[in-house]
């Protein structure tokens, strides 16, 4: 039985154990401390976490830890030996042990996508014995299906590892994984804030990429000790020396001690572990201060409420403590406390410097948002930890259930996702053509796509999404400024003085400069500057309306560079643009969900493309249907679908009406899936196709 | 004094009622050209003022009836525009007897019973059927468009004649077993009012085999004296002698599968006959004075043009059949056409062209005096196919033979489509029917679904009745399914009534103007006004042409899940 399974099994059977065991087998263990520091004593109880212990009469002893901190006599060698042999005998329990702050190293891994972050994390778990070879799943930390499929990390996780360093001391290493996408930069920054150090992983053949830069800057902002690691040195194209220079030049990091590694082949892993111990500063031991813990992640568990991942910054947190979340003000009692290794393992108390999780029957992640500070209700901290931000959605789109009956389910699903994703914003929206749905705000495109996919995959919803849009600022004639993301809410042309739209700055390394420039040029991009870092490396900065990027920009960029191009973007502010609202009318009825805010120069092309697509996809009906694209009252493109001429079944041979009925019922089913726009029935896939097209052409 | 049965049918279009003798003992039976005797109802006075017989047959000339028919208002306007078998007291000295023997001992049953059974309304899906479909699957070859349950036997010659006879013989034996086992387990089977031999090519069956089938039916349920016995016949499969024998067995309606009057199209469809065969068959039919005969045509054939089609229709009209069926070619999966052609793509006509074929048929046949009484059927007054009306009116019917479907006890059931499977099925029926009716029921339900649900029955009623020119009878609808559904369906119809694809008809058989109809629906008094709307029917040809679209829309709107 593997450790995790055993622990889980034990926690279920624990209440069955006889109470007399409770104190009888109490055993004192001492953990070796680095000299001159505090000591903690551990009392192991028999009533939790049975772990096989050699030479002990009870074959199922426990691993629940109660800690006492304070100065204690130095342990005798015998005890040390015992604890060591025991710990090496059975992994898992050791990781629950209280460790003095000086023995803790909290670090994360930052890397560009595909540079091997997850592989390295896996290897660290394996080498430290945190996860046995057998239970090793590929990319252990990315435990959402979606993440695994896309090879990206969306929600971060943490892992507590025990590592006995060359100096003979056991260390507690907490790896805090970070999401790997710019949409989640706030979450990345909070995870980084929970660490003292970071491994900067760079592909030894590909070198510094856009994301590498973005993350390094985040890490530096958080004052982290950065350990450069050159990964994939085993690959034929690897040129670690060149890449090392590149890091020094671009990032300005001292790479003299950069570690050459191949996570895949297990090369350099030991060096990395040693380097973490040696270079990453231990957390400050501020256990005596009032509790302050930084939430770096949280997720909703249907049985236990929100599970909060946190790093104790000051003080300590015990099971059954009354705690308060300083930003939301909500109070809860801790039901469950533990560490992640990487499975959840319960402990009774966590101290400053440690990383763990808690459950407190919290209803929603909004009550315990990433970046919020946990404090003790009884002994409140004076000030929350800095850096908390409300999430600001950048990209919006409408989500409508294909089947109107699913509206309730969609609302519930969004509520549930929001329990788990405080950055997700939504409000009800209704449209004549699409019925009831929600206008949702997302951190960025990936976030949007992920939410959509999770709604469809995890909640079995069938959704129509409108083309994503950004937040426009409209200067009105009455001197007010209206912010709007929904084309339908754009003030009338007569009331507008001008429209401003958000612009972004994009940065990309030299290889993709051509591709990016070409693409940006087509999309109202504006060249800003080209930086030559070395002779062979340069990066280009472009300014582009965000709206131009929310469509299929990434897809295009990837396909034009055979999947290799990388870029980063950041919001650079609002600027005036010559924008108009393009309406699509079917049989004279405006189709709200297809309305779009487009640049005047593109309106004709977009209008033509959309009307043609609709003509192709809307089946003939009993009357002629005009399809128009219009700016205000001016029609700029127009098509029409001629009336249906014939739809009749010939004969019921020998009275066989069943087949005929089946056909008619199928036809009726098809109609149910159509959306009525006035009298016109528009098939769902026509909507989707047009919305897809809109993402491309708008 | 004798009781004579007269069929009365109402034509919405002309607002007239036609009568015909339904008693084969009348000298004019079976109907001849110029017959049936027709008369007119004065609808204002709600009584029939006069009718006369123009028949030239012996006894016919003498029968000039000036005597008013006494009909109660309810008889004419019970919400059913087709009134069958109103009893009329009148004297008839001359009884024509030629077919009585063929009909068998039950042919001359007493008037009381017959009169009762004449009323179609009795059978609302759960009464015992008075109609039967018998499938005779043998064909010389399979036509390229055909996906029916057929057995191709090739051209009969000396070498294979014995084989063919034995195949047919054993099939007929099985068929008769099925008839016997089905009917003998019923407490009392009602005599048949209609019998339809469909195929396949029933005319390929030697008359002695047909005689066995007719005898079996006669023995177990019998026929009503005015029974319609139809038979599908293909040109080139029968001679004068054979037809004479068929007629002698009681067949009184012939449906001739002509399909086209163009040699090239016949060939292109894979038909087993040529144009010459068609004319020979027609000569045989008219030569034997078969007046009640129908002609099948297919439109929208590959490479067909509007000119071809018009030529074909004019040729058909010139031959003056009593009934014409016009089928729009349907491309079925698994047929040769299904492999070669894609609907709507060359060489098949596109939707617009195909629609114009339909319109042309509708207008030319109407001009020629045919009523377009069903989506793909046209008949001279009084010559509607009574058997097919059973289907459209959602009434029960037996089905016997390979792949045949039946509808009784509220259940629809399709028989196996392969000879072996069918034989096994019949074997099982026999084994289980001997003394255990319910076991057989179970067996049947293994094949079919259970009793049709309310939703299914509503759907059936809508889709079937809208195929008829008379349309959906709302009185019957509310009687069977409740008043709410009536209002609901009226609402669903509104857009189609506004667009001219459907019309509402009131109790005076007047068209309710769309404005009145829609105002009535939007007002509180809806139910009162709607009570007055008794039929909703599709228009010809606009409504008929889009019937699927309309019917499926109505289905979509149905309040039942």
PDB file of N, CA, C and O in Angstrom, chain B residues 122-145:
ATOM      1  N   UNK B 122     -66.108   5.050 -35.117  1.00  0.00           N
ATOM      2  CA  UNK B 122     -66.085   4.006 -34.101  1.00  0.00           C
ATOM      3  C   UNK B 122     -64.644   3.602 -33.800  1.00  0.00           C
ATOM      4  O   UNK B 122     -64.267   3.348 -32.678  1.00  0.00           O
ATOM      5  N   UNK B 123     -63.844   3.586 -34.855  1.00  0.00           N
ATOM      6  CA  UNK B 123     -62.485   3.052 -34.674  1.00  0.00           C
ATOM      7  C   UNK B 123     -61.510   4.183 -34.438  1.00  0.00           C
ATOM      8  O   UNK B 123     -60.964   4.750 -35.359  1.00  0.00           O
ATOM      9  N   UNK B 124     -61.301   4.498 -33.222  1.00  0.00           N
ATOM     10  CA  UNK B 124     -60.381   5.599 -32.931  1.00  0.00           C
ATOM     11  C   UNK B 124     -59.028   5.054 -32.517  1.00  0.00           C
ATOM     12  O   UNK B 124     -58.363   5.599 -31.672  1.00  0.00           O
ATOM     13  N   UNK B 125     -58.602   3.975 -33.094  1.00  0.00           N
ATOM     14  CA  UNK B 125     -57.276   3.447 -32.783  1.00  0.00           C
ATOM     15  C   UNK B 125     -57.335   2.257 -31.870  1.00  0.00           C
ATOM     16  O   UNK B 125     -56.367   1.528 -31.735  1.00  0.00           O
ATOM     17  N   UNK B 126     -58.453   1.988 -31.241  1.00  0.00           N
ATOM     18  CA  UNK B 126     -58.492   0.819 -30.380  1.00  0.00           C
ATOM     19  C   UNK B 126     -59.610  -0.174 -30.736  1.00  0.00           C
ATOM     20  O   UNK B 126     -59.644  -1.277 -30.226  1.00  0.00           O
ATOM     21  N   UNK B 127     -60.489   0.220 -31.610  1.00  0.00           N
ATOM     22  CA  UNK B 127     -61.490  -0.738 -32.083  1.00  0.00           C
ATOM     23  C   UNK B 127     -60.802  -1.746 -32.981  1.00  0.00           C
ATOM     24  O   UNK B 127     -59.631  -1.616 -33.297  1.00  0.00           O
ATOM     25  N   UNK B 128     -61.493  -2.757 -33.390  1.00  0.00           N
ATOM     26  CA  UNK B 128     -60.863  -3.745 -34.263  1.00  0.00           C
ATOM     27  C   UNK B 128     -60.786  -3.196 -35.676  1.00  0.00           C
ATOM     28  O   UNK B 128     -61.692  -2.508 -36.137  1.00  0.00           O
ATOM     29  N   UNK B 129     -59.714  -3.512 -36.356  1.00  0.00           N
ATOM     30  CA  UNK B 129     -59.545  -2.981 -37.700  1.00  0.00           C
ATOM     31  C   UNK B 129     -60.598  -3.539 -38.666  1.00  0.00           C
ATOM     32  O   UNK B 129     -61.075  -4.653 -38.485  1.00  0.00           O
ATOM     33  N   UNK B 130     -60.927  -2.744 -39.647  1.00  0.00           N
ATOM     34  CA  UNK B 130     -61.738  -3.249 -40.756  1.00  0.00           C
ATOM     35  C   UNK B 130     -60.966  -3.068 -42.051  1.00  0.00           C
ATOM     36  O   UNK B 130     -61.542  -3.023 -43.116  1.00  0.00           O
ATOM     37  N   UNK B 131     -59.651  -2.912 -41.887  1.00  0.00           N
ATOM     38  CA  UNK B 131     -58.787  -2.772 -43.050  1.00  0.00           C
ATOM     39  C   UNK B 131     -57.587  -3.677 -42.888  1.00  0.00           C
ATOM     40  O   UNK B 131     -57.139  -3.911 -41.760  1.00  0.00           O
ATOM     41  N   UNK B 132     -57.120  -4.159 -44.004  1.00  0.00           N
ATOM     42  CA  UNK B 132     -55.932  -5.008 -43.931  1.00  0.00           C
ATOM     43  C   UNK B 132     -54.994  -4.686 -45.075  1.00  0.00           C
ATOM     44  O   UNK B 132     -55.426  -4.431 -46.203  1.00  0.00           O
ATOM     45  N   UNK B 133     -53.711  -4.694 -44.735  1.00  0.00           N
ATOM     46  CA  UNK B 133     -52.676  -4.560 -45.766  1.00  0.00           C
ATOM     47  C   UNK B 133     -51.982  -5.906 -45.870  1.00  0.00           C
ATOM     48  O   UNK B 133     -51.592  -6.498 -44.858  1.00  0.00           O
ATOM     49  N   UNK B 134     -51.845  -6.403 -47.086  1.00  0.00           N
ATOM     50  CA  UNK B 134     -51.154  -7.669 -47.283  1.00  0.00           C
ATOM     51  C   UNK B 134     -49.967  -7.424 -48.204  1.00  0.00           C
ATOM     52  O   UNK B 134     -50.121  -6.887 -49.309  1.00  0.00           O
ATOM     53  N   UNK B 135     -48.802  -7.780 -47.713  1.00  0.00           N
ATOM     54  CA  UNK B 135     -47.594  -7.505 -48.483  1.00  0.00           C
ATOM     55  C   UNK B 135     -47.206  -8.708 -49.323  1.00  0.00           C
ATOM     56  O   UNK B 135     -47.034  -9.816 -48.800  1.00  0.00           O
ATOM     57  N   UNK B 136     -47.063  -8.465 -50.616  1.00  0.00           N
ATOM     58  CA  UNK B 136     -46.629  -9.519 -51.536  1.00  0.00           C
ATOM     59  C   UNK B 136     -45.317  -9.064 -52.144  1.00  0.00           C
ATOM     60  O   UNK B 136     -45.291  -8.239 -53.050  1.00  0.00           O
ATOM     61  N   UNK B 137     -44.225  -9.555 -51.601  1.00  0.00           N
ATOM     62  CA  UNK B 137     -42.923  -8.916 -51.804  1.00  0.00           C
ATOM     63  C   UNK B 137     -42.223  -9.219 -53.131  1.00  0.00           C
ATOM     64  O   UNK B 137     -41.177  -8.655 -53.380  1.00  0.00           O
ATOM     65  N   UNK B 138     -42.796 -10.099 -53.964  1.00  0.00           N
ATOM     66  CA  UNK B 138     -42.025 -10.553 -55.118  1.00  0.00           C
ATOM     67  C   UNK B 138     -41.964  -9.514 -56.224  1.00  0.00           C
ATOM     68  O   UNK B 138     -42.964  -8.886 -56.554  1.00  0.00           O
ATOM     69  N   UNK B 139     -40.750  -9.343 -56.772  1.00  0.00           N
ATOM     70  CA  UNK B 139     -40.527  -8.429 -57.889  1.00  0.00           C
ATOM     71  C   UNK B 139     -39.603  -9.116 -58.870  1.00  0.00           C
ATOM     72  O   UNK B 139     -38.813  -9.976 -58.478  1.00  0.00           O
ATOM     73  N   UNK B 140     -39.682  -8.710 -60.118  1.00  0.00           N
ATOM     74  CA  UNK B 140     -38.731  -9.267 -61.085  1.00  0.00           C
ATOM     75  C   UNK B 140     -37.317  -8.814 -60.724  1.00  0.00           C
ATOM     76  O   UNK B 140     -36.374  -9.558 -60.792  1.00  0.00           O
ATOM     77  N   UNK B 141     -37.211  -7.568 -60.367  1.00  0.00           N
ATOM     78  CA  UNK B 141     -35.907  -7.004 -59.996  1.00  0.00           C
ATOM     79  C   UNK B 141     -36.151  -5.822 -59.067  1.00  0.00           C
ATOM     80  O   UNK B 141     -37.282  -5.361 -58.928  1.00  0.00           O
ATOM     81  N   UNK B 142     -35.087  -5.354 -58.473  1.00  0.00           N
ATOM     82  CA  UNK B 142     -35.248  -4.200 -57.578  1.00  0.00           C
ATOM     83  C   UNK B 142     -35.010  -2.914 -58.357  1.00  0.00           C
ATOM     84  O   UNK B 142     -33.992  -2.770 -59.035  1.00  0.00           O
ATOM     85  N   UNK B 143     -35.954  -2.015 -58.285  1.00  0.00           N
ATOM     86  CA  UNK B 143     -35.784  -0.714 -58.932  1.00  0.00           C
ATOM     87  C   UNK B 143     -34.688   0.056 -58.209  1.00  0.00           C
ATOM     88  O   UNK B 143     -34.462  -0.156 -57.020  1.00  0.00           O
ATOM     89  N   UNK B 144     -34.075   0.966 -58.930  1.00  0.00           N
ATOM     90  CA  UNK B 144     -32.893   1.626 -58.368  1.00  0.00           C
ATOM     91  C   UNK B 144     -33.184   2.537 -57.178  1.00  0.00           C
ATOM     92  O   UNK B 144     -32.298   2.895 -56.428  1.00  0.00           O
ATOM     93  N   UNK B 145     -34.444   2.953 -57.064  1.00  0.00           N
ATOM     94  CA  UNK B 145     -34.780   3.875 -55.970  1.00  0.00           C
ATOM     95  C   UNK B 145     -35.395   3.165 -54.763  1.00  0.00           C
ATOM     96  O   UNK B 145     -35.686   3.763 -53.749  1.00  0.00           O
TER      97      UNK B 145
END
